[in-house]
Coordinates of C-alpha atoms and ligand atoms in Angstrom, one line a residue:
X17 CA 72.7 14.6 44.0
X18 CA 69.7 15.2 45.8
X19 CA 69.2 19.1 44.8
X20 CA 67.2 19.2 48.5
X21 CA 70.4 18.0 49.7
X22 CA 72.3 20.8 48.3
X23 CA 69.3 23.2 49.6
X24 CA 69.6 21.8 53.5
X25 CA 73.2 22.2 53.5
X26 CA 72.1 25.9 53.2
X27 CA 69.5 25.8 55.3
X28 CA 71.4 24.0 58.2
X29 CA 74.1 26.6 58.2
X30 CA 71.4 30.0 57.9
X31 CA 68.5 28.8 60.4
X32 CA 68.6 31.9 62.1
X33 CA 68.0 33.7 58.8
X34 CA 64.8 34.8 57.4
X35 CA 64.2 32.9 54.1
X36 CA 60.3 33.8 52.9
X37 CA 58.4 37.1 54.1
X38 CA 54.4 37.2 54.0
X39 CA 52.5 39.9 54.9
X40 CA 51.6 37.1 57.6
X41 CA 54.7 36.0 58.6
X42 CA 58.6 35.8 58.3
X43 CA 60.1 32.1 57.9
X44 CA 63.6 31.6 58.9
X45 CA 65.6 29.1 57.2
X46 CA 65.3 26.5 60.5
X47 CA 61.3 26.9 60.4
X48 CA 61.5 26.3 56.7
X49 CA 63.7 23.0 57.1
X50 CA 61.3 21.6 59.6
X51 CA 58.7 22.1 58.0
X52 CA 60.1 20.3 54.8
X53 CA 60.6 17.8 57.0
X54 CA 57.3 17.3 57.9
X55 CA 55.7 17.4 54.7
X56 CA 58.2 14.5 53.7
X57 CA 56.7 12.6 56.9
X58 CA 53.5 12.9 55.9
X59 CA 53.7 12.1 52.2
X60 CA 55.4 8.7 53.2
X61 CA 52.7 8.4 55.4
X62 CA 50.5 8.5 52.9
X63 CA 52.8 5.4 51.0
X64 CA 54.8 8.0 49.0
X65 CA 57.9 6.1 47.8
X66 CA 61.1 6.9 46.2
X67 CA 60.2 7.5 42.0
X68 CA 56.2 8.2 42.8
X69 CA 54.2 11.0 41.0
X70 CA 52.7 13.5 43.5
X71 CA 50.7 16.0 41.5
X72 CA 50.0 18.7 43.3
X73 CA 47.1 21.3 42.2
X74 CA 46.9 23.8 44.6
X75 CA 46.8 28.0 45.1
X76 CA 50.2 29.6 46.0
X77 CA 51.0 29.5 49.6
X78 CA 54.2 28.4 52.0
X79 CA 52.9 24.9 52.7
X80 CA 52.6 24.8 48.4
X81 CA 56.5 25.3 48.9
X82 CA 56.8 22.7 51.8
X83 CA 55.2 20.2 49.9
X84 CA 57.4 20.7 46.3
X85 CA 60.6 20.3 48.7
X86 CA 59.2 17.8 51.4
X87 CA 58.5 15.8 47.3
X88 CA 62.5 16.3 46.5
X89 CA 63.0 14.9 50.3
X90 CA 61.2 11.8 50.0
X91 CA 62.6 10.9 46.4
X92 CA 59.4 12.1 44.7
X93 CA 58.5 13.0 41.7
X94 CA 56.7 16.5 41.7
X95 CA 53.9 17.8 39.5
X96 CA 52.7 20.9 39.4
X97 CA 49.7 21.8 37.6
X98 CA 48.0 25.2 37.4
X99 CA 44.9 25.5 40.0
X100 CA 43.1 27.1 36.9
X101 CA 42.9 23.7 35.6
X102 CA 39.4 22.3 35.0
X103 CA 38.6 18.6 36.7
X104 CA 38.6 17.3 33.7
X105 CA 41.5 19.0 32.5
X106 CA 43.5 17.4 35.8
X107 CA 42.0 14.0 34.5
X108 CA 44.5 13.8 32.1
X109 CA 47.5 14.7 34.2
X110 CA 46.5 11.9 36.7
X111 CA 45.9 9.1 34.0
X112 CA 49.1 10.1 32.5
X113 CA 51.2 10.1 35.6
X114 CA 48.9 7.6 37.9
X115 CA 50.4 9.9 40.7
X116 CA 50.6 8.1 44.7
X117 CA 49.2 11.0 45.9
X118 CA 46.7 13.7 44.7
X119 CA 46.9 16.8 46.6
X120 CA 44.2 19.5 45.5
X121 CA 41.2 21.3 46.2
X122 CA 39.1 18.8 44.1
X123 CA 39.2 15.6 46.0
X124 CA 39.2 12.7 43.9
X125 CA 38.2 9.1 43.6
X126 CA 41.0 7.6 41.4
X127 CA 43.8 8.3 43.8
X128 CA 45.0 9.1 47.3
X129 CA 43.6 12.8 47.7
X130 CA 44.3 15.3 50.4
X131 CA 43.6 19.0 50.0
X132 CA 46.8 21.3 51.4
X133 CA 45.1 22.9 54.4
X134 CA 42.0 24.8 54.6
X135 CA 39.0 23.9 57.5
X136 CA 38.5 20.6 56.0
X137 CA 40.2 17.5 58.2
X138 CA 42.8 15.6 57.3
X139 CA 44.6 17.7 55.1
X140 CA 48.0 17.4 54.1
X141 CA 48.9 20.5 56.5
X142 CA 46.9 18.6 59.2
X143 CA 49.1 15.3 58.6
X144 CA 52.7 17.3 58.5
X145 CA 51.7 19.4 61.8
X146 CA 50.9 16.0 63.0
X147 CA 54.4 14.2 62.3
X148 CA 57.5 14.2 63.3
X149 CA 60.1 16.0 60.8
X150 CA 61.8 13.3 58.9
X151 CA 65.4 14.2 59.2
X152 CA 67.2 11.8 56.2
X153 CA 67.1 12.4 52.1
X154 CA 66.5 9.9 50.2
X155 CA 69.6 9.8 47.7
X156 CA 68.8 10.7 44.0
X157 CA 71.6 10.5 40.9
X158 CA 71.8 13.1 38.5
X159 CA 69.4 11.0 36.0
X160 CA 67.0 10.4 38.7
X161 CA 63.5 12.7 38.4
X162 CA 62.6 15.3 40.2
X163 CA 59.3 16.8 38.5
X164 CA 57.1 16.6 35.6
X165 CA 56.3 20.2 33.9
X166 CA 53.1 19.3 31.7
X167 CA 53.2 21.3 28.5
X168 CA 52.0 20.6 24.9
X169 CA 51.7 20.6 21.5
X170 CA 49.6 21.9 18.6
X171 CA 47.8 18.3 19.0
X172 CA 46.5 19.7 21.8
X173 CA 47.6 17.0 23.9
X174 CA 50.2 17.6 26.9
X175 CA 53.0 16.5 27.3
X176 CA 55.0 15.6 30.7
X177 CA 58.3 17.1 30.6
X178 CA 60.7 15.1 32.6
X179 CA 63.4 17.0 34.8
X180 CA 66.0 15.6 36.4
X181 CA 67.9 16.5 40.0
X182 CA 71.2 17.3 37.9
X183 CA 68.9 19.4 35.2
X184 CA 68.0 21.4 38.4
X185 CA 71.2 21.5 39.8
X186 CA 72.7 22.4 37.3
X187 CA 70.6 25.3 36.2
X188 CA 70.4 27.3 39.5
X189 CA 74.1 27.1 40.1
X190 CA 74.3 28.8 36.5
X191 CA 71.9 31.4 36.9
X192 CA 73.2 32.2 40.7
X193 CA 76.6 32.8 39.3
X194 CA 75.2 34.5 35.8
X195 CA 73.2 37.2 37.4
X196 CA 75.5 37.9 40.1
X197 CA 73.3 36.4 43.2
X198 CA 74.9 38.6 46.1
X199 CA 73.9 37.6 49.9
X200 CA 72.0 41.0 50.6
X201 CA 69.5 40.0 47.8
X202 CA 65.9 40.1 48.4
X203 CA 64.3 38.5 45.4
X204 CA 60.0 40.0 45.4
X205 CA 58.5 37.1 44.2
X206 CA 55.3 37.7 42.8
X207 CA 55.0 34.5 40.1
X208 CA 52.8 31.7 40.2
X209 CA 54.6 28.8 41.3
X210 CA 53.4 25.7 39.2
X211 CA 55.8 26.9 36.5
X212 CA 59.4 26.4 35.8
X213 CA 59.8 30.6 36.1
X214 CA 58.4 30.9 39.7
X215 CA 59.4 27.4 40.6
X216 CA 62.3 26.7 39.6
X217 CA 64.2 29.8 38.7
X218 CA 63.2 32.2 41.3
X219 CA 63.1 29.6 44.5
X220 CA 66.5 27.8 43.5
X221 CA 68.4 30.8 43.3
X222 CA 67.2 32.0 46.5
X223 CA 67.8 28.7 48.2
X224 CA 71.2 27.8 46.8
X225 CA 72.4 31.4 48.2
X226 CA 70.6 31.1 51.3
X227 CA 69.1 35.1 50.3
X228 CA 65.4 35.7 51.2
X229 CA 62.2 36.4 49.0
X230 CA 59.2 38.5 49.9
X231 CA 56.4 36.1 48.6
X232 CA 53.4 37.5 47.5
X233 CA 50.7 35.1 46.6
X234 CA 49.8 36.8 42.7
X235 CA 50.9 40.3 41.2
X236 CA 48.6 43.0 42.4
X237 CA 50.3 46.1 41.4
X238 CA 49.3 48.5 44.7
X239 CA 51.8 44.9 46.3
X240 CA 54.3 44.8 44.4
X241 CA 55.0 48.7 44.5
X242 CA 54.9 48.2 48.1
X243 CA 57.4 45.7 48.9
X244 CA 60.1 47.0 46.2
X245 CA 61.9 49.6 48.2
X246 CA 62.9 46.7 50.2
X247 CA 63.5 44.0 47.4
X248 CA 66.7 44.1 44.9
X249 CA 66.1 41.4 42.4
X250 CA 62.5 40.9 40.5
X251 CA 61.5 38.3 37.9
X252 CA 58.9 38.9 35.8
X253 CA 57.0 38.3 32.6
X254 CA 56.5 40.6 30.6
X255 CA 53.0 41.7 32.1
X256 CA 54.2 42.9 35.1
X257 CA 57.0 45.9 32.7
X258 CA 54.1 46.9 30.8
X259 CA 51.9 47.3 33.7
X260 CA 54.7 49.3 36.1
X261 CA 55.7 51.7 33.0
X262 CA 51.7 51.9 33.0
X263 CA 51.9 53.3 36.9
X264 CA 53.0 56.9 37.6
X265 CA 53.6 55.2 41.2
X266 CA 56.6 53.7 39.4
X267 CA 59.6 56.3 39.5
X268 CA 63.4 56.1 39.8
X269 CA 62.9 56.5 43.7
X270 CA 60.6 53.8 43.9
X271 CA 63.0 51.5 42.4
X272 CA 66.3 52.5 44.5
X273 CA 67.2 49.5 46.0
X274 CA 66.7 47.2 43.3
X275 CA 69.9 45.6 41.3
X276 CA 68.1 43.8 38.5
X277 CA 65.0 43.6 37.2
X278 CA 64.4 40.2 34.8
X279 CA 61.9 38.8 32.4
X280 CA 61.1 36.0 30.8
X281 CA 58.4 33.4 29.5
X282 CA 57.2 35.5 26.8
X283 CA 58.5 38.1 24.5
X284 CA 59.3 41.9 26.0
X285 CA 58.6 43.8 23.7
X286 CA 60.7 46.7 22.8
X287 CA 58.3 49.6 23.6
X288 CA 58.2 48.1 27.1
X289 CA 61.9 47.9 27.2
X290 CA 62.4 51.4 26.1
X291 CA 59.7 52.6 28.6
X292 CA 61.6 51.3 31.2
X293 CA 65.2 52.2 31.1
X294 CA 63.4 55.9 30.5
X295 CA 61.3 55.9 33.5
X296 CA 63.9 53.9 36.0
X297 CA 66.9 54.7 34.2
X298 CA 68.0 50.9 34.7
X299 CA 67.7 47.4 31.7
X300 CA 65.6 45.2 31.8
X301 CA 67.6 41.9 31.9
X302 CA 65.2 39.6 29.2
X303 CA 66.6 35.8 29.3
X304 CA 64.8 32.6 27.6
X305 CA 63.8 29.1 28.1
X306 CA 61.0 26.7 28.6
X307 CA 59.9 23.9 30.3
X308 CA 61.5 21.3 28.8
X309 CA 65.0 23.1 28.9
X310 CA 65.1 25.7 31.9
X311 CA 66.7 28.6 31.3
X312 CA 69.2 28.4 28.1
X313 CA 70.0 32.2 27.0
X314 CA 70.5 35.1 29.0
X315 CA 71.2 38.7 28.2
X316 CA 74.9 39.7 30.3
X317 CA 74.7 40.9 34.1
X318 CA 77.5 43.4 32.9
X319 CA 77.5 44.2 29.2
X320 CA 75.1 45.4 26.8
X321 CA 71.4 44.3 27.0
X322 CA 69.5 44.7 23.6
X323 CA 66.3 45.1 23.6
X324 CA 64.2 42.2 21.5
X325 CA 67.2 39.8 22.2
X326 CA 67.1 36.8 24.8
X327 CA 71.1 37.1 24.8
X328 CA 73.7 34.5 24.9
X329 CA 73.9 30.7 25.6
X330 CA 74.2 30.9 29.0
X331 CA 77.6 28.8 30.5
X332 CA 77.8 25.1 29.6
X333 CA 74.7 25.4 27.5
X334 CA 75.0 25.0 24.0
X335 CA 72.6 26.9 21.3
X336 CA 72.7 26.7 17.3
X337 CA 70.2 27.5 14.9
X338 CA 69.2 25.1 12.2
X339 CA 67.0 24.3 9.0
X340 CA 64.7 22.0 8.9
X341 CA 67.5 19.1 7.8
X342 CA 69.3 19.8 10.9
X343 CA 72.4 22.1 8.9
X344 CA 73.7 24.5 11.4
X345 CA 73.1 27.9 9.8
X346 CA 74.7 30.8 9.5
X347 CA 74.8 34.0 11.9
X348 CA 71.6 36.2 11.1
X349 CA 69.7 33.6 9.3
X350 CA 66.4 32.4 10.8
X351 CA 66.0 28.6 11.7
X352 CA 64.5 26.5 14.5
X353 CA 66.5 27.0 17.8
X354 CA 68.1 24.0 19.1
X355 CA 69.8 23.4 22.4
X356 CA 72.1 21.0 24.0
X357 CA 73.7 20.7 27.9
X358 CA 73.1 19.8 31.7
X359 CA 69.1 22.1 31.7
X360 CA 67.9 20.1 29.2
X361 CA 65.6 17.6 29.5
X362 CA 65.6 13.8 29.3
X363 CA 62.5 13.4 27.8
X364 CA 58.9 13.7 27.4
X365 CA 57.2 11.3 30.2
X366 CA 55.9 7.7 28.5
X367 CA 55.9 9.4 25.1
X368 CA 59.3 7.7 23.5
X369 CA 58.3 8.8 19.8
X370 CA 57.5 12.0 20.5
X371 CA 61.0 12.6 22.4
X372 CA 62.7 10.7 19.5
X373 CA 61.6 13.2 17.1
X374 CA 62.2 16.5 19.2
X375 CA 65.9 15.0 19.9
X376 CA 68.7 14.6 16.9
X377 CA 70.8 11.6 17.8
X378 CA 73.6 13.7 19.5
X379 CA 71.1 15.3 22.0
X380 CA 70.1 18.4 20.5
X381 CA 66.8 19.3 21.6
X382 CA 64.8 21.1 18.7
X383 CA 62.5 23.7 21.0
X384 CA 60.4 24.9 18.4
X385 CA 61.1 28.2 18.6
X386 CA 62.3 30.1 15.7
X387 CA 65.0 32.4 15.9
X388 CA 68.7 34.1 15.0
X389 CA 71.9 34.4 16.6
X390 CA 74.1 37.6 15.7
X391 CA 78.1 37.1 14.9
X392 CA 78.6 38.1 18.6
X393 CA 76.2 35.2 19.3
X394 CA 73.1 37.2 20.7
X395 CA 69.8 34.7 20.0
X396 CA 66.5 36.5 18.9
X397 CA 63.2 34.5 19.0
X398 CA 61.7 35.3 15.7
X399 CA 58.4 33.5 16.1
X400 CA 57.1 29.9 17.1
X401 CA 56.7 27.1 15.3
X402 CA 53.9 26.2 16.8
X403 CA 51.4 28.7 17.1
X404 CA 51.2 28.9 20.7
X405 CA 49.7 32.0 21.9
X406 CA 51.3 33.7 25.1
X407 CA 49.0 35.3 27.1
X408 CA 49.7 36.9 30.1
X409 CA 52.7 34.6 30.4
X410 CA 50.7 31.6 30.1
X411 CA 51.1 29.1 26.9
X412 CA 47.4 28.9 25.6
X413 CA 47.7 25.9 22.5
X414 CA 45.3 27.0 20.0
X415 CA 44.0 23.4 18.9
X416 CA 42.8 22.7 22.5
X417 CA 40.5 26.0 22.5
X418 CA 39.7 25.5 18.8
X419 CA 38.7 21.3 19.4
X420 CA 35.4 22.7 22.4
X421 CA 34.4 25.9 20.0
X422 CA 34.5 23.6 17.3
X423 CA 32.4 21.3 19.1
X424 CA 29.6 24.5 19.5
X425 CA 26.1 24.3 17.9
X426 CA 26.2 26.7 14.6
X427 CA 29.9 26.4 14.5
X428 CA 31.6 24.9 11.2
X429 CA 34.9 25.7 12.3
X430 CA 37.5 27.7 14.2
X431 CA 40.7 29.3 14.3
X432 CA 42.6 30.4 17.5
X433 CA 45.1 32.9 17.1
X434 CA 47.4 35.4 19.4
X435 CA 46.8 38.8 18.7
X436 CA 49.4 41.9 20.8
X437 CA 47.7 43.5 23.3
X438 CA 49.4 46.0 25.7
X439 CA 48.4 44.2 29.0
X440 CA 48.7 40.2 28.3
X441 CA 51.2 40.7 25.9
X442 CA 49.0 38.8 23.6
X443 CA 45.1 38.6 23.7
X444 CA 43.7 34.9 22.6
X445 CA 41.6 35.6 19.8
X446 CA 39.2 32.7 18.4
X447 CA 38.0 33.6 14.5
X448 CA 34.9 31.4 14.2
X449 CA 33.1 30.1 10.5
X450 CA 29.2 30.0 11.6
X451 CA 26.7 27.5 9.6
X452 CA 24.3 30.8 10.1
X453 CA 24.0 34.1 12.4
X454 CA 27.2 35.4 13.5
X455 CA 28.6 33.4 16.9
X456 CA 28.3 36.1 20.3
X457 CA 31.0 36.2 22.1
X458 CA 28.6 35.1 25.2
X459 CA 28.1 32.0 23.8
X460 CA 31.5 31.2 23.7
X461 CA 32.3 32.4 26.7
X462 CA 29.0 30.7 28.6
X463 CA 30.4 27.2 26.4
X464 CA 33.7 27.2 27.5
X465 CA 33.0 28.2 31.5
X466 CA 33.1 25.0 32.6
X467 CA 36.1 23.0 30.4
X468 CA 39.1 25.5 30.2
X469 CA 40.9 27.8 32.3
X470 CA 39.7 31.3 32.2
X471 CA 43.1 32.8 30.6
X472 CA 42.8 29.9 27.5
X473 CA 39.7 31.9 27.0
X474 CA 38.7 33.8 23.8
X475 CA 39.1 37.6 24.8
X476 CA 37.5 38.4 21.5
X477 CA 35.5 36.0 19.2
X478 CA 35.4 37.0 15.4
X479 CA 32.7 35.4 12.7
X480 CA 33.8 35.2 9.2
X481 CA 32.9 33.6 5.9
X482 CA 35.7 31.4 6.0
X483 CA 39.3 31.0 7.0
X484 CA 42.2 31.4 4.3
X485 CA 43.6 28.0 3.3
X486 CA 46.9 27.6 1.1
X487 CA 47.2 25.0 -1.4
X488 CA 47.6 22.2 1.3
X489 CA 44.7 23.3 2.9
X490 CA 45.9 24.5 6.2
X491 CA 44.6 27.8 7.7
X492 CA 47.1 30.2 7.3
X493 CA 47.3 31.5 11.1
X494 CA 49.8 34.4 10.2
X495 CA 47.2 35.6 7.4
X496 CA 44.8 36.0 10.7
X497 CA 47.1 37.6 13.0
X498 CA 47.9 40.1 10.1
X499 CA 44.4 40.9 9.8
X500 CA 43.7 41.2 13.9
X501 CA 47.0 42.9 14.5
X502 CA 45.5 45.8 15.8
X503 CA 41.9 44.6 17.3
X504 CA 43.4 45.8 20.8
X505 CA 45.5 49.2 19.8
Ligands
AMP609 P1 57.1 27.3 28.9 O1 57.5 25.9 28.6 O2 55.7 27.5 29.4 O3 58.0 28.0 29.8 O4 57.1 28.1 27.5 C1 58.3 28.1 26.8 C2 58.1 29.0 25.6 O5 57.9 30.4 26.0 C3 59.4 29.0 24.7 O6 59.5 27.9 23.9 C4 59.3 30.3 24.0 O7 58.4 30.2 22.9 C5 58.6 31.2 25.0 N1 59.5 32.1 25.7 C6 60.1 32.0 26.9 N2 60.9 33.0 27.1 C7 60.8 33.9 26.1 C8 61.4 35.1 25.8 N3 62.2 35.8 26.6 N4 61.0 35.7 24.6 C9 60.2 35.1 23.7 N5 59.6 33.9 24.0 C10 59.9 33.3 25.2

């Protein structure tokens, strides 16, 4: 139940075929495998056993993907974490998981630490070059994990997400056969890849196929025009519609070959959506899911897709809305969306309370989104429970910003919010009460340099009197976004 295993049987039969295309160089299937194969020697070189944490903070490349399946080889745990992330922010990561191996650009003391390649020696590219390609996979069940996707709450702490082999099995054999994976594909993969979109969706469908991907390392829009008269599938957030409806560059002829275009990992708005199918003439395919759960809905390969719905449970995954008791509820009314099946998740890693209250006792996992499902079983996302802001197609959680601004001289307190904006889908937005003069927007941003990733960053920074409270005295986020709904029209 290895999912490599399932991946090599693939590769074995296609070595002659081109798997990943760089402007560099082509990969065929066979370079790809030995390479995997490497990596694998070298982590257990480095004493990488069976069940270790690897986390793995690095820029996107081909070795990136070597390593992440050379980790499945060796019976490894994988962790991505975004190479945005601060060195303290990896601190936590590494306490939490107390990883084998560190592999990143910031070397560190803790733990074993390689960078991937680069001019330095004794990188984790110079030890695979160096071995010999293992050639056996270590055996994993179903239950057994694959990776840890951090992710987190309004507490501001993260949270591992454990995934197992048969959660990732299970979910790129569905999605192959839901959007119709056909052996001429060319999937134009412009996605980071320390999240489950790029990760796991896009590179499991294209290795379970045996198809190719043109792999560019971010999206630059002058690259991504480029390679799509020779691409058929792209999957996107939401950024990259509203930036191609944004280009003149992109016309019906530009698109020709492609057969699907899909989004996901925040909301598509329905403006984008409609810009779309006027300029292309073609439907943008929206589906939805998360870290903890993969993909769950999906709007239909063939059928209606409606724009500002995520579609239907998606084959052998089960989706209900509920209130906050846990009664199921009725089509059209809003509740929490739960989900139950194969994708999801077996837990949150070392954090048994927390996982006991996001499960009901028959495995329902409560995601914290908030939505409806139609009488013909369509699920809209309504809103979050959490006020997690989206940006760019990155999860920015308020209380982590809010905790370092809070933390400013002059500041009494803060409030992060998401507010739309027609490029990020929405702008982070911090409304700060000062003890005195306003707070610049320089001094926020000259504060928070050094501790957070530069998209967790305010993009606009508000002083006021003071925040509106209800009764209970919380701050009454939707109040705010009310207010800043338009600061970027
Ligand atoms: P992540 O774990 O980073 O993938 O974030 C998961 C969250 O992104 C979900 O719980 C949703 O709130 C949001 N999300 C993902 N896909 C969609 C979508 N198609 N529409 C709206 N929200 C989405």
């Amino acid at each position: 139940m290895n999912l490599i295993a399932r991946f090599e049987t693939v590769f074995a039969a296609r070595a002659d075929q081109d798997v990943i295309i760089t402007d560099e160089r082509t990969w065929t299937y066979g370079d790809l495998g030995t390479e995997v194969g490497r990596y694998a020697a070298a982590l257990a070189e480095a004493g990488v056993s069976p069940g270790d944490r690897v986390v793995v903070q690095v820029e996107k490349s081909v070795a990136n993907v070597a390593l992440y399946l050379g980790c499945l080889k060796t019976g490894a745990v994988y962790v991505p974490v975004n190479p945005g992330y601060t060195t303290q922010e990896v601190d936590y990561f590494v306490g939490d998981t107390e990883p084998t191996v560190f592999v990143g650009e910031n070397l560190r003391d803790d733990v074993t630490s390689f960078s991937l390649d680069g001019d330095g020696k004794g990188t984790m590219a110079d030890a695979a070059a160096a071995a010999s390609p293992v050639t056996t996979t270590v055996e994993r069940s179903a239950d057994d994990l694959a990776a840890i996707l951090y992710t987190s709450g309004t507490t501001g702490r993260s949270k591992g997400a454990q995934l197992t082999h048969g959660n990732l099995t299970s979910n790129a054999e569905t999605l192959v056969d839901y959007w119709g994976w056909q052996q001429d594909d060319v999937l134009l993969h412009a996605l980071p890849i320390f999240h489950v979109h790029g990760l796991f969706v896009a590179l499991h469908c294209v290795f379970l196929t045996g198809t190719s991907l043109i792999f560019q390392p971010r999206f630059d829009i002058d690259d991504l025009l480029a390679a799509l008269p020779k691409s058929t599938v792209l999957m996107g957030v939401p950024t990259f519609y509203s930036r191609l409806v944004a280009d003149d560059r992109f016309t019906r002829d530009a698109c020709s070959s492609m057969r699907l275009f899909i989004s996901g990992s925040a909301p598509l708005t329905e403006q984008t959506f409609e810009a779309f199918e006027e300029r292309t003439g073609m439907k943008i395919l929206e589906r939805y899911g998360m870290s903890e759960t993969l993909m769950n809905t999906s709007n239909p390969l063939d059928g209606d897709r409606v724009a500002g719905t995520v579609g239907f449970a998606l084959p052998g995954v089960e989706g209900r809305i509920t209130d906050d008791e846990g009664n199921v509820l009725a089509a059209n009314e809003v509740g929490g969306i739960e989900v139950r099946g194969p994708n999801v998740f077996t837990g949150y890693w070392r954090m048994p309370e927390k996982t006991a209250e996001e499960f009901r006792a028959d495995g329902w996992f409560k995601t914290g989104d908030l939505g409806v499902v139609d009488d013909e079983g369509r699920f809209s996302i309504v809103g979050r429970e959490k006020d997690l802001v989206i940006s760019g197609g990155f999860n920015v959680y308020p209380k982590e910003v809010e905790r370092l601004i809070d933390e400013m001289p002059g500041v009494v307190e803060s409030a992060v919010i998401g507010v739309p904006h027609s490029d990020f889908g929405e702008a982070v937005v911090a409304v700060v009460v000062p003890n005195g003069e306003p707070i610049e927007q320089a001094a926020v941003d000259a504060y928070l340099k050094d501790h957070l990733a530069r998209y967790k960053q305010p993009k606009r920074v508000i002083s006021v009197e003071a925040l509106p409270r209800n009764a209970m005295g919380k701050v009454q986020k939707k109040e705010l976004r009310d207010t800043y709904e338009a600061l970027f029209s």
